mmCIF file with all atom_site columns, C-alpha atoms in Angstrom:
data_model
loop_
_atom_site.group_PDB
_atom_site.id
_atom_site.type_symbol
_atom_site.label_atom_id
_atom_site.label_alt_id
_atom_site.label_comp_id
_atom_site.label_asym_id
_atom_site.label_entity_id
_atom_site.label_seq_id
_atom_site.pdbx_PDB_ins_code
_atom_site.Cartn_x
_atom_site.Cartn_y
_atom_site.Cartn_z
_atom_site.occupancy
_atom_site.B_iso_or_equiv
_atom_site.pdbx_formal_charge
_atom_site.auth_seq_id
_atom_site.auth_comp_id
_atom_site.auth_asym_id
_atom_site.auth_atom_id
_atom_site.pdbx_PDB_model_num
ATOM 1   C CA . UNK A 1 1   ? -1.636  32.295 1.935   1.00 0.00 ? 210 UNK A CA 1
ATOM 2   C CA . UNK A 1 2   ? -3.446  30.195 3.871   1.00 0.00 ? 211 UNK A CA 1
ATOM 3   C CA . UNK A 1 3   ? -2.698  26.117 3.326   1.00 0.00 ? 212 UNK A CA 1
ATOM 4   C CA . UNK A 1 4   ? -5.222  23.008 3.443   1.00 0.00 ? 213 UNK A CA 1
ATOM 5   C CA . UNK A 1 5   ? -7.239  23.571 6.557   1.00 0.00 ? 214 UNK A CA 1
ATOM 6   C CA . UNK A 1 6   ? -8.519  20.239 7.935   1.00 0.00 ? 215 UNK A CA 1
ATOM 7   C CA . UNK A 1 7   ? -11.068 19.691 10.948  1.00 0.00 ? 216 UNK A CA 1
ATOM 8   C CA . UNK A 1 8   ? -10.948 17.728 13.839  1.00 0.00 ? 217 UNK A CA 1
ATOM 9   C CA . UNK A 1 9   ? -6.989  16.808 13.832  1.00 0.00 ? 218 UNK A CA 1
ATOM 10  C CA . UNK A 1 10  ? -7.935  13.820 16.016  1.00 0.00 ? 219 UNK A CA 1
ATOM 11  C CA . UNK A 1 11  ? -11.349 12.151 16.082  1.00 0.00 ? 220 UNK A CA 1
ATOM 12  C CA . UNK A 1 12  ? -12.130 9.341  18.776  1.00 0.00 ? 221 UNK A CA 1
ATOM 13  C CA . UNK A 1 13  ? -14.979 7.410  17.743  1.00 0.00 ? 222 UNK A CA 1
ATOM 14  C CA . UNK A 1 14  ? -16.792 3.733  18.749  1.00 0.00 ? 223 UNK A CA 1
ATOM 15  C CA . UNK A 1 15  ? -17.156 1.461  16.986  1.00 0.00 ? 224 UNK A CA 1
ATOM 16  C CA . UNK A 1 16  ? -20.521 1.962  15.033  1.00 0.00 ? 225 UNK A CA 1
ATOM 17  C CA . UNK A 1 17  ? -20.853 5.842  15.309  1.00 0.00 ? 226 UNK A CA 1
ATOM 18  C CA . UNK A 1 18  ? -20.954 7.636  11.937  1.00 0.00 ? 227 UNK A CA 1
ATOM 19  C CA . UNK A 1 19  ? -18.564 10.691 11.575  1.00 0.00 ? 228 UNK A CA 1
ATOM 20  C CA . UNK A 1 20  ? -17.808 13.869 9.781   1.00 0.00 ? 229 UNK A CA 1
ATOM 21  C CA . UNK A 1 21  ? -14.834 15.281 8.129   1.00 0.00 ? 230 UNK A CA 1
ATOM 22  C CA . UNK A 1 22  ? -13.576 18.757 6.849   1.00 0.00 ? 231 UNK A CA 1
ATOM 23  C CA . UNK A 1 23  ? -11.733 20.220 4.157   1.00 0.00 ? 232 UNK A CA 1
ATOM 24  C CA . UNK A 1 24  ? -11.366 23.370 3.395   1.00 0.00 ? 233 UNK A CA 1
ATOM 25  C CA . UNK A 1 25  ? -9.066  23.986 0.693   1.00 0.00 ? 234 UNK A CA 1
ATOM 26  C CA . UNK A 1 26  ? -7.011  26.383 -0.662  1.00 0.00 ? 235 UNK A CA 1
ATOM 27  C CA . UNK A 1 27  ? -8.814  29.852 -2.154  1.00 0.00 ? 236 UNK A CA 1
ATOM 28  C CA . UNK A 1 28  ? -9.396  29.081 -5.759  1.00 0.00 ? 237 UNK A CA 1
ATOM 29  C CA . UNK A 1 29  ? -8.007  25.309 -6.142  1.00 0.00 ? 238 UNK A CA 1
ATOM 30  C CA . UNK A 1 30  ? -10.869 23.894 -8.718  1.00 0.00 ? 239 UNK A CA 1
ATOM 31  C CA . UNK A 1 31  ? -9.995  20.175 -7.057  1.00 0.00 ? 240 UNK A CA 1
ATOM 32  C CA . UNK A 1 32  ? -10.161 18.677 -4.405  1.00 0.00 ? 241 UNK A CA 1
ATOM 33  C CA . UNK A 1 33  ? -8.709  15.222 -3.213  1.00 0.00 ? 242 UNK A CA 1
ATOM 34  C CA . UNK A 1 34  ? -8.679  12.552 -0.056  1.00 0.00 ? 243 UNK A CA 1
ATOM 35  C CA . UNK A 1 35  ? -6.580  10.339 1.092   1.00 0.00 ? 244 UNK A CA 1
ATOM 36  C CA . UNK A 1 36  ? -6.200  8.100  3.562   1.00 0.00 ? 245 UNK A CA 1
ATOM 37  C CA . UNK A 1 37  ? -2.882  6.710  4.987   1.00 0.00 ? 246 UNK A CA 1
ATOM 38  C CA . UNK A 1 38  ? -3.066  3.679  7.540   1.00 0.00 ? 247 UNK A CA 1
ATOM 39  C CA . UNK A 1 39  ? 0.240   3.202  10.469  1.00 0.00 ? 248 UNK A CA 1
ATOM 40  C CA . UNK A 1 40  ? 3.465   2.773  8.880   1.00 0.00 ? 249 UNK A CA 1
ATOM 41  C CA . UNK A 1 41  ? 1.580   2.780  5.012   1.00 0.00 ? 250 UNK A CA 1
ATOM 42  C CA . UNK A 1 42  ? 0.779   4.708  1.642   1.00 0.00 ? 251 UNK A CA 1
ATOM 43  C CA . UNK A 1 43  ? -1.320  6.927  0.687   1.00 0.00 ? 252 UNK A CA 1
ATOM 44  C CA . UNK A 1 44  ? -4.477  4.950  0.043   1.00 0.00 ? 253 UNK A CA 1
ATOM 45  C CA . UNK A 1 45  ? -6.152  7.455  -3.183  1.00 0.00 ? 254 UNK A CA 1
ATOM 46  C CA . UNK A 1 46  ? -10.597 7.750  -1.145  1.00 0.00 ? 255 UNK A CA 1
ATOM 47  C CA . UNK A 1 47  ? -12.153 9.930  -3.992  1.00 0.00 ? 256 UNK A CA 1
ATOM 48  C CA . UNK A 1 48  ? -11.997 13.796 -6.183  1.00 0.00 ? 257 UNK A CA 1
ATOM 49  C CA . UNK A 1 49  ? -13.803 16.230 -7.153  1.00 0.00 ? 258 UNK A CA 1
ATOM 50  C CA . UNK A 1 50  ? -13.276 18.248 -10.381 1.00 0.00 ? 259 UNK A CA 1
ATOM 51  C CA . UNK A 1 51  ? -15.001 21.997 -10.111 1.00 0.00 ? 260 UNK A CA 1
ATOM 52  C CA . UNK A 1 52  ? -18.713 20.487 -10.904 1.00 0.00 ? 261 UNK A CA 1
ATOM 53  C CA . UNK A 1 53  ? -18.034 17.617 -12.638 1.00 0.00 ? 262 UNK A CA 1
ATOM 54  C CA . UNK A 1 54  ? -19.186 14.109 -11.076 1.00 0.00 ? 263 UNK A CA 1
ATOM 55  C CA . UNK A 1 55  ? -16.460 13.133 -8.512  1.00 0.00 ? 264 UNK A CA 1
ATOM 56  C CA . UNK A 1 56  ? -14.095 9.665  -9.747  1.00 0.00 ? 265 UNK A CA 1
ATOM 57  C CA . UNK A 1 57  ? -15.008 7.408  -6.773  1.00 0.00 ? 266 UNK A CA 1
ATOM 58  C CA . UNK A 1 58  ? -12.842 5.281  -7.597  1.00 0.00 ? 267 UNK A CA 1
ATOM 59  C CA . UNK A 1 59  ? -11.530 4.700  -4.305  1.00 0.00 ? 268 UNK A CA 1
ATOM 60  C CA . UNK A 1 60  ? -13.551 4.642  -1.435  1.00 0.00 ? 269 UNK A CA 1
ATOM 61  C CA . UNK A 1 61  ? -13.237 0.888  0.060   1.00 0.00 ? 270 UNK A CA 1
ATOM 62  C CA . UNK A 1 62  ? -16.841 1.063  1.283   1.00 0.00 ? 271 UNK A CA 1
ATOM 63  C CA . UNK A 1 63  ? -20.380 1.978  0.398   1.00 0.00 ? 272 UNK A CA 1
ATOM 64  C CA . UNK A 1 64  ? -20.322 3.427  4.430   1.00 0.00 ? 273 UNK A CA 1
ATOM 65  C CA . UNK A 1 65  ? -17.565 6.008  2.947   1.00 0.00 ? 274 UNK A CA 1
ATOM 66  C CA . UNK A 1 66  ? -18.982 9.236  0.829   1.00 0.00 ? 275 UNK A CA 1
ATOM 67  C CA . UNK A 1 67  ? -18.226 12.946 0.522   1.00 0.00 ? 276 UNK A CA 1
ATOM 68  C CA . UNK A 1 68  ? -19.393 16.126 -0.886  1.00 0.00 ? 277 UNK A CA 1
ATOM 69  C CA . UNK A 1 69  ? -18.182 18.924 -2.127  1.00 0.00 ? 278 UNK A CA 1
ATOM 70  C CA . UNK A 1 70  ? -20.574 22.242 -2.850  1.00 0.00 ? 279 UNK A CA 1
ATOM 71  C CA . UNK A 1 71  ? -18.835 24.373 -5.352  1.00 0.00 ? 280 UNK A CA 1
ATOM 72  C CA . UNK A 1 72  ? -15.773 24.332 -4.833  1.00 0.00 ? 281 UNK A CA 1
ATOM 73  C CA . UNK A 1 73  ? -15.251 25.086 -1.939  1.00 0.00 ? 282 UNK A CA 1
ATOM 74  C CA . UNK A 1 74  ? -15.481 22.913 0.754   1.00 0.00 ? 283 UNK A CA 1
ATOM 75  C CA . UNK A 1 75  ? -15.938 19.169 1.426   1.00 0.00 ? 284 UNK A CA 1
ATOM 76  C CA . UNK A 1 76  ? -17.063 16.876 3.578   1.00 0.00 ? 285 UNK A CA 1
ATOM 77  C CA . UNK A 1 77  ? -16.216 13.015 3.628   1.00 0.00 ? 286 UNK A CA 1
ATOM 78  C CA . UNK A 1 78  ? -18.950 10.938 6.131   1.00 0.00 ? 287 UNK A CA 1
ATOM 79  C CA . UNK A 1 79  ? -18.482 7.673  7.364   1.00 0.00 ? 288 UNK A CA 1
ATOM 80  C CA . UNK A 1 80  ? -21.122 5.537  8.602   1.00 0.00 ? 289 UNK A CA 1
ATOM 81  C CA . UNK A 1 81  ? -21.399 2.722  11.011  1.00 0.00 ? 290 UNK A CA 1
ATOM 82  C CA . UNK A 1 82  ? -17.156 2.879  11.467  1.00 0.00 ? 291 UNK A CA 1
ATOM 83  C CA . UNK A 1 83  ? -15.094 0.183  11.764  1.00 0.00 ? 292 UNK A CA 1
ATOM 84  C CA . UNK A 1 84  ? -11.759 -0.332 13.462  1.00 0.00 ? 293 UNK A CA 1
ATOM 85  C CA . UNK A 1 85  ? -9.827  -0.694 9.670   1.00 0.00 ? 294 UNK A CA 1
ATOM 86  C CA . UNK A 1 86  ? -10.991 2.338  9.184   1.00 0.00 ? 295 UNK A CA 1
ATOM 87  C CA . UNK A 1 87  ? -8.918  4.171  12.123  1.00 0.00 ? 296 UNK A CA 1
ATOM 88  C CA . UNK A 1 88  ? -6.181  6.475  9.794   1.00 0.00 ? 297 UNK A CA 1
ATOM 89  C CA . UNK A 1 89  ? -5.286  9.668  9.094   1.00 0.00 ? 298 UNK A CA 1
ATOM 90  C CA . UNK A 1 90  ? -7.285  10.990 6.054   1.00 0.00 ? 299 UNK A CA 1
ATOM 91  C CA . UNK A 1 91  ? -5.628  13.265 4.381   1.00 0.00 ? 300 UNK A CA 1
ATOM 92  C CA . UNK A 1 92  ? -7.139  16.389 2.007   1.00 0.00 ? 301 UNK A CA 1
ATOM 93  C CA . UNK A 1 93  ? -5.224  17.888 -0.224  1.00 0.00 ? 302 UNK A CA 1
ATOM 94  C CA . UNK A 1 94  ? -6.568  20.725 -3.660  1.00 0.00 ? 303 UNK A CA 1
ATOM 95  C CA . UNK A 1 95  ? -4.612  21.680 -7.099  1.00 0.00 ? 304 UNK A CA 1
ATOM 96  C CA . UNK A 1 96  ? -5.159  24.731 -8.961  1.00 0.00 ? 305 UNK A CA 1
ATOM 97  C CA . UNK A 1 97  ? -5.814  22.207 -11.867 1.00 0.00 ? 306 UNK A CA 1
ATOM 98  C CA . UNK A 1 98  ? -7.185  18.579 -11.554 1.00 0.00 ? 307 UNK A CA 1
ATOM 99  C CA . UNK A 1 99  ? -5.815  15.467 -12.989 1.00 0.00 ? 308 UNK A CA 1
ATOM 100 C CA . UNK A 1 100 ? -3.684  18.321 -14.862 1.00 0.00 ? 309 UNK A CA 1
ATOM 101 C CA . UNK A 1 101 ? 0.297   17.069 -14.864 1.00 0.00 ? 310 UNK A CA 1
ATOM 102 C CA . UNK A 1 102 ? 2.019   20.149 -14.299 1.00 0.00 ? 311 UNK A CA 1
ATOM 103 C CA . UNK A 1 103 ? -0.359  21.447 -11.263 1.00 0.00 ? 312 UNK A CA 1
ATOM 104 C CA . UNK A 1 104 ? 1.328   20.264 -7.580  1.00 0.00 ? 313 UNK A CA 1
ATOM 105 C CA . UNK A 1 105 ? -1.122  18.525 -4.685  1.00 0.00 ? 314 UNK A CA 1
ATOM 106 C CA . UNK A 1 106 ? -1.499  20.896 -1.568  1.00 0.00 ? 315 UNK A CA 1
ATOM 107 C CA . UNK A 1 107 ? -1.913  19.008 1.285   1.00 0.00 ? 316 UNK A CA 1
ATOM 108 C CA . UNK A 1 108 ? -3.582  19.252 4.967   1.00 0.00 ? 317 UNK A CA 1
ATOM 109 C CA . UNK A 1 109 ? -2.297  17.794 7.775   1.00 0.00 ? 318 UNK A CA 1
ATOM 110 C CA . UNK A 1 110 ? -5.331  15.456 7.918   1.00 0.00 ? 319 UNK A CA 1
ATOM 111 C CA . UNK A 1 111 ? -7.865  13.912 10.763  1.00 0.00 ? 320 UNK A CA 1
ATOM 112 C CA . UNK A 1 112 ? -6.361  10.910 12.888  1.00 0.00 ? 321 UNK A CA 1
ATOM 113 C CA . UNK A 1 113 ? -9.465  8.741  13.451  1.00 0.00 ? 322 UNK A CA 1
ATOM 114 C CA . UNK A 1 114 ? -9.298  6.287  16.284  1.00 0.00 ? 323 UNK A CA 1
ATOM 115 C CA . UNK A 1 115 ? -12.546 3.784  16.326  1.00 0.00 ? 324 UNK A CA 1
ATOM 116 C CA . UNK A 1 116 ? -12.430 2.122  19.228  1.00 0.00 ? 325 UNK A CA 1
ATOM 117 C CA . UNK B 2 1   ? 1.811   6.506  -13.798 1.00 0.00 ? 117 UNK B CA 1
ATOM 118 C CA . UNK B 2 2   ? 5.673   5.806  -14.760 1.00 0.00 ? 118 UNK B CA 1
ATOM 119 C CA . UNK B 2 3   ? 7.541   3.438  -12.054 1.00 0.00 ? 119 UNK B CA 1
ATOM 120 C CA . UNK B 2 4   ? 9.978   5.414  -9.870  1.00 0.00 ? 120 UNK B CA 1
ATOM 121 C CA . UNK B 2 5   ? 12.857  3.231  -8.335  1.00 0.00 ? 121 UNK B CA 1
ATOM 122 C CA . UNK B 2 6   ? 14.489  5.658  -4.744  1.00 0.00 ? 122 UNK B CA 1
ATOM 123 C CA . UNK B 2 7   ? 17.129  4.101  -2.465  1.00 0.00 ? 123 UNK B CA 1
ATOM 124 C CA . UNK B 2 8   ? 15.265  3.234  0.898   1.00 0.00 ? 124 UNK B CA 1
ATOM 125 C CA . UNK B 2 9   ? 17.278  5.651  3.644   1.00 0.00 ? 125 UNK B CA 1
ATOM 126 C CA . UNK B 2 10  ? 20.045  8.291  3.796   1.00 0.00 ? 126 UNK B CA 1
ATOM 127 C CA . UNK B 2 11  ? 22.212  9.877  5.838   1.00 0.00 ? 127 UNK B CA 1
ATOM 128 C CA . UNK B 2 12  ? 23.320  14.039 5.408   1.00 0.00 ? 128 UNK B CA 1
ATOM 129 C CA . UNK B 2 13  ? 25.967  16.315 7.836   1.00 0.00 ? 129 UNK B CA 1
ATOM 130 C CA . UNK B 2 14  ? 23.590  19.040 9.268   1.00 0.00 ? 130 UNK B CA 1
ATOM 131 C CA . UNK B 2 15  ? 25.001  21.975 6.694   1.00 0.00 ? 131 UNK B CA 1
ATOM 132 C CA . UNK B 2 16  ? 25.721  19.896 4.209   1.00 0.00 ? 132 UNK B CA 1
ATOM 133 C CA . UNK B 2 17  ? 23.981  19.720 0.820   1.00 0.00 ? 133 UNK B CA 1
ATOM 134 C CA . UNK B 2 18  ? 21.279  16.667 0.409   1.00 0.00 ? 134 UNK B CA 1
ATOM 135 C CA . UNK B 2 19  ? 21.568  14.974 -3.106  1.00 0.00 ? 135 UNK B CA 1
ATOM 136 C CA . UNK B 2 20  ? 18.551  12.642 -3.555  1.00 0.00 ? 136 UNK B CA 1
ATOM 137 C CA . UNK B 2 21  ? 18.660  10.484 -6.179  1.00 0.00 ? 137 UNK B CA 1
ATOM 138 C CA . UNK B 2 22  ? 15.462  9.141  -8.117  1.00 0.00 ? 138 UNK B CA 1
ATOM 139 C CA . UNK B 2 23  ? 15.028  6.111  -11.462 1.00 0.00 ? 139 UNK B CA 1
ATOM 140 C CA . UNK B 2 24  ? 12.152  6.984  -13.751 1.00 0.00 ? 140 UNK B CA 1
ATOM 141 C CA . UNK B 2 25  ? 13.737  5.539  -16.332 1.00 0.00 ? 141 UNK B CA 1
ATOM 142 C CA . UNK B 2 26  ? 9.701   4.620  -18.246 1.00 0.00 ? 142 UNK B CA 1
ATOM 143 C CA . UNK B 2 27  ? 8.760   7.903  -18.240 1.00 0.00 ? 143 UNK B CA 1
ATOM 144 C CA . UNK B 2 28  ? 6.498   9.871  -21.412 1.00 0.00 ? 144 UNK B CA 1
ATOM 145 C CA . UNK B 2 29  ? 8.114   13.274 -23.206 1.00 0.00 ? 145 UNK B CA 1
ATOM 146 C CA . UNK B 2 30  ? 5.209   14.499 -21.621 1.00 0.00 ? 146 UNK B CA 1
ATOM 147 C CA . UNK B 2 31  ? 5.221   13.341 -18.176 1.00 0.00 ? 147 UNK B CA 1
ATOM 148 C CA . UNK B 2 32  ? 6.372   15.833 -14.821 1.00 0.00 ? 148 UNK B CA 1
ATOM 149 C CA . UNK B 2 33  ? 8.847   14.937 -12.151 1.00 0.00 ? 149 UNK B CA 1
ATOM 150 C CA . UNK B 2 34  ? 7.593   15.719 -8.865  1.00 0.00 ? 150 UNK B CA 1
ATOM 151 C CA . UNK B 2 35  ? 9.330   15.452 -5.361  1.00 0.00 ? 151 UNK B CA 1
ATOM 152 C CA . UNK B 2 36  ? 7.355   15.488 -1.998  1.00 0.00 ? 152 UNK B CA 1
ATOM 153 C CA . UNK B 2 37  ? 7.911   15.019 1.859   1.00 0.00 ? 153 UNK B CA 1
ATOM 154 C CA . UNK B 2 38  ? 6.331   13.538 4.390   1.00 0.00 ? 154 UNK B CA 1
ATOM 155 C CA . UNK B 2 39  ? 7.414   14.784 8.507   1.00 0.00 ? 155 UNK B CA 1
ATOM 156 C CA . UNK B 2 40  ? 6.491   13.215 10.892  1.00 0.00 ? 156 UNK B CA 1
ATOM 157 C CA . UNK B 2 41  ? 2.367   13.170 12.230  1.00 0.00 ? 157 UNK B CA 1
ATOM 158 C CA . UNK B 2 42  ? 2.443   16.047 9.107   1.00 0.00 ? 158 UNK B CA 1
ATOM 159 C CA . UNK B 2 43  ? 0.757   15.938 5.797   1.00 0.00 ? 159 UNK B CA 1
ATOM 160 C CA . UNK B 2 44  ? 2.632   14.897 2.424   1.00 0.00 ? 160 UNK B CA 1
ATOM 161 C CA . UNK B 2 45  ? 4.528   18.519 1.892   1.00 0.00 ? 161 UNK B CA 1
ATOM 162 C CA . UNK B 2 46  ? 4.862   19.946 -2.161  1.00 0.00 ? 162 UNK B CA 1
ATOM 163 C CA . UNK B 2 47  ? 8.400   20.550 -2.919  1.00 0.00 ? 163 UNK B CA 1
ATOM 164 C CA . UNK B 2 48  ? 9.315   21.129 -6.715  1.00 0.00 ? 164 UNK B CA 1
ATOM 165 C CA . UNK B 2 49  ? 8.488   19.981 -9.749  1.00 0.00 ? 165 UNK B CA 1
ATOM 166 C CA . UNK B 2 50  ? 9.454   19.611 -13.693 1.00 0.00 ? 166 UNK B CA 1
ATOM 167 C CA . UNK B 2 51  ? 9.562   18.313 -16.857 1.00 0.00 ? 167 UNK B CA 1
ATOM 168 C CA . UNK B 2 52  ? 13.395  18.903 -18.664 1.00 0.00 ? 168 UNK B CA 1
ATOM 169 C CA . UNK B 2 53  ? 14.354  21.475 -17.083 1.00 0.00 ? 169 UNK B CA 1
ATOM 170 C CA . UNK B 2 54  ? 16.693  21.999 -13.722 1.00 0.00 ? 170 UNK B CA 1
ATOM 171 C CA . UNK B 2 55  ? 13.979  24.180 -11.718 1.00 0.00 ? 171 UNK B CA 1
ATOM 172 C CA . UNK B 2 56  ? 15.450  25.317 -8.766  1.00 0.00 ? 172 UNK B CA 1
ATOM 173 C CA . UNK B 2 57  ? 12.938  27.541 -5.467  1.00 0.00 ? 173 UNK B CA 1
ATOM 174 C CA . UNK B 2 58  ? 13.397  28.569 -2.526  1.00 0.00 ? 174 UNK B CA 1
ATOM 175 C CA . UNK B 2 59  ? 13.496  24.816 -1.252  1.00 0.00 ? 175 UNK B CA 1
ATOM 176 C CA . UNK B 2 60  ? 15.292  22.675 -3.582  1.00 0.00 ? 176 UNK B CA 1
ATOM 177 C CA . UNK B 2 61  ? 16.710  22.371 -6.717  1.00 0.00 ? 177 UNK B CA 1
ATOM 178 C CA . UNK B 2 62  ? 16.017  19.693 -9.195  1.00 0.00 ? 178 UNK B CA 1
ATOM 179 C CA . UNK B 2 63  ? 18.534  18.296 -11.843 1.00 0.00 ? 179 UNK B CA 1
ATOM 180 C CA . UNK B 2 64  ? 17.018  15.982 -14.426 1.00 0.00 ? 180 UNK B CA 1
ATOM 181 C CA . UNK B 2 65  ? 19.276  14.103 -16.205 1.00 0.00 ? 181 UNK B CA 1
ATOM 182 C CA . UNK B 2 66  ? 18.872  14.399 -20.289 1.00 0.00 ? 182 UNK B CA 1
ATOM 183 C CA . UNK B 2 67  ? 17.130  11.313 -21.421 1.00 0.00 ? 183 UNK B CA 1
ATOM 184 C CA . UNK B 2 68  ? 14.723  12.772 -18.439 1.00 0.00 ? 184 UNK B CA 1
ATOM 185 C CA . UNK B 2 69  ? 15.060  8.943  -16.477 1.00 0.00 ? 185 UNK B CA 1
ATOM 186 C CA . UNK B 2 70  ? 17.042  10.026 -13.398 1.00 0.00 ? 186 UNK B CA 1
ATOM 187 C CA . UNK B 2 71  ? 16.689  13.348 -11.529 1.00 0.00 ? 187 UNK B CA 1
ATOM 188 C CA . UNK B 2 72  ? 18.110  14.665 -8.033  1.00 0.00 ? 188 UNK B CA 1
ATOM 189 C CA . UNK B 2 73  ? 16.346  17.144 -5.455  1.00 0.00 ? 189 UNK B CA 1
ATOM 190 C CA . UNK B 2 74  ? 19.193  18.909 -3.699  1.00 0.00 ? 190 UNK B CA 1
ATOM 191 C CA . UNK B 2 75  ? 18.746  20.504 -0.264  1.00 0.00 ? 191 UNK B CA 1
ATOM 192 C CA . UNK B 2 76  ? 21.665  22.833 -0.131  1.00 0.00 ? 192 UNK B CA 1
ATOM 193 C CA . UNK B 2 77  ? 21.753  23.809 3.881   1.00 0.00 ? 193 UNK B CA 1
ATOM 194 C CA . UNK B 2 78  ? 20.542  20.025 4.883   1.00 0.00 ? 194 UNK B CA 1
ATOM 195 C CA . UNK B 2 79  ? 19.095  21.363 8.466   1.00 0.00 ? 195 UNK B CA 1
ATOM 196 C CA . UNK B 2 80  ? 17.695  18.526 11.162  1.00 0.00 ? 196 UNK B CA 1
ATOM 197 C CA . UNK B 2 81  ? 13.702  20.367 10.497  1.00 0.00 ? 197 UNK B CA 1
ATOM 198 C CA . UNK B 2 82  ? 14.764  18.710 7.256   1.00 0.00 ? 198 UNK B CA 1
ATOM 199 C CA . UNK B 2 83  ? 14.751  15.158 8.077   1.00 0.00 ? 199 UNK B CA 1
ATOM 200 C CA . UNK B 2 84  ? 11.405  13.166 6.249   1.00 0.00 ? 200 UNK B CA 1
ATOM 201 C CA . UNK B 2 85  ? 10.593  10.952 3.880   1.00 0.00 ? 201 UNK B CA 1
ATOM 202 C CA . UNK B 2 86  ? 10.837  12.304 0.688   1.00 0.00 ? 202 UNK B CA 1
ATOM 203 C CA . UNK B 2 87  ? 9.289   10.545 -2.568  1.00 0.00 ? 203 UNK B CA 1
ATOM 204 C CA . UNK B 2 88  ? 9.806   11.140 -6.130  1.00 0.00 ? 204 UNK B CA 1
ATOM 205 C CA . UNK B 2 89  ? 6.328   10.388 -8.339  1.00 0.00 ? 205 UNK B CA 1
ATOM 206 C CA . UNK B 2 90  ? 5.897   10.911 -12.223 1.00 0.00 ? 206 UNK B CA 1
ATOM 207 C CA . UNK B 2 91  ? 2.371   11.705 -11.781 1.00 0.00 ? 207 UNK B CA 1
ATOM 208 C CA . UNK B 2 92  ? -1.077  9.895  -14.688 1.00 0.00 ? 208 UNK B CA 1
ATOM 209 C CA . UNK B 2 93  ? -1.310  12.400 -17.034 1.00 0.00 ? 209 UNK B CA 1
ATOM 210 C CA . UNK B 2 94  ? -4.869  11.595 -17.871 1.00 0.00 ? 210 UNK B CA 1
ATOM 211 C CA . UNK B 2 95  ? -7.887  13.255 -16.328 1.00 0.00 ? 211 UNK B CA 1
ATOM 212 C CA . UNK B 2 96  ? -7.459  10.838 -13.415 1.00 0.00 ? 212 UNK B CA 1
ATOM 213 C CA . UNK B 2 97  ? -8.471  11.898 -9.319  1.00 0.00 ? 213 UNK B CA 1
ATOM 214 C CA . UNK B 2 98  ? -6.009  8.760  -8.604  1.00 0.00 ? 214 UNK B CA 1
ATOM 215 C CA . UNK B 2 99  ? -3.081  10.665 -10.077 1.00 0.00 ? 215 UNK B CA 1
ATOM 216 C CA . UNK B 2 100 ? -0.794  9.611  -7.808  1.00 0.00 ? 216 UNK B CA 1
ATOM 217 C CA . UNK B 2 101 ? 1.255   7.253  -6.262  1.00 0.00 ? 217 UNK B CA 1
ATOM 218 C CA . UNK B 2 102 ? 3.384   7.409  -3.117  1.00 0.00 ? 218 UNK B CA 1
ATOM 219 C CA . UNK B 2 103 ? 6.212   4.612  -3.550  1.00 0.00 ? 219 UNK B CA 1
ATOM 220 C CA . UNK B 2 104 ? 8.263   3.764  -0.370  1.00 0.00 ? 220 UNK B CA 1
ATOM 221 C CA . UNK B 2 105 ? 10.553  6.849  -0.904  1.00 0.00 ? 221 UNK B CA 1
ATOM 222 C CA . UNK B 2 106 ? 13.904  7.970  1.013   1.00 0.00 ? 222 UNK B CA 1
ATOM 223 C CA . UNK B 2 107 ? 13.961  8.153  4.406   1.00 0.00 ? 223 UNK B CA 1
ATOM 224 C CA . UNK B 2 108 ? 16.769  11.231 4.804   1.00 0.00 ? 224 UNK B CA 1
ATOM 225 C CA . UNK B 2 109 ? 17.823  11.645 8.451   1.00 0.00 ? 225 UNK B CA 1
ATOM 226 C CA . UNK B 2 110 ? 19.186  14.715 9.223   1.00 0.00 ? 226 UNK B CA 1
ATOM 227 C CA . UNK B 2 111 ? 22.234  14.418 11.516  1.00 0.00 ? 227 UNK B CA 1
ATOM 228 C CA . UNK B 2 112 ? 24.022  16.886 13.506  1.00 0.00 ? 228 UNK B CA 1
#
């Protein structure tokens, strides 16, 4: 079946511009996660959505970062006034049940963001 | 998360079994062991997970010791496409968004 889909796959933007990244989770998955991975580094948690509950935003690095998800469908991650340190691969993942240790995460291939 | 320890790198000959070890001596009784891998320029890929019993799927086998303090991921017939960084993870069990912590992993190089 279809996996997690992210778009665009690559994005180059100028410093100070806003960007919007999109994630289509696997159908039926109630939980959705955003992670960031800088070059040569591990995954950094950003935000987590579980159904209609309030999202866990504890990983967002600044108020320039925000994310939305409508129901159990598409999510968008928005970065305002981009900075060069925002350059990274932004990964989205979904799982059947959130916050449960018996529910694997399935990742998309990410959006590679380059801020010039 | 329970801390996991993996060797930083391993080599394996193509067609042979790759056995990747992981120590998780502080694992709790209800915590699962997960394996993911990340191939260059791709997102992490789920491989397999288990609690107490050994598990097998189309990708790999997972052998968990009786005391659950260590496990081994087995790729029975490694191919060049299995070259990747393999992560052994014991996720948090509370309802937390940040349930996965990816450590350094093992960089597996499959050689012809």
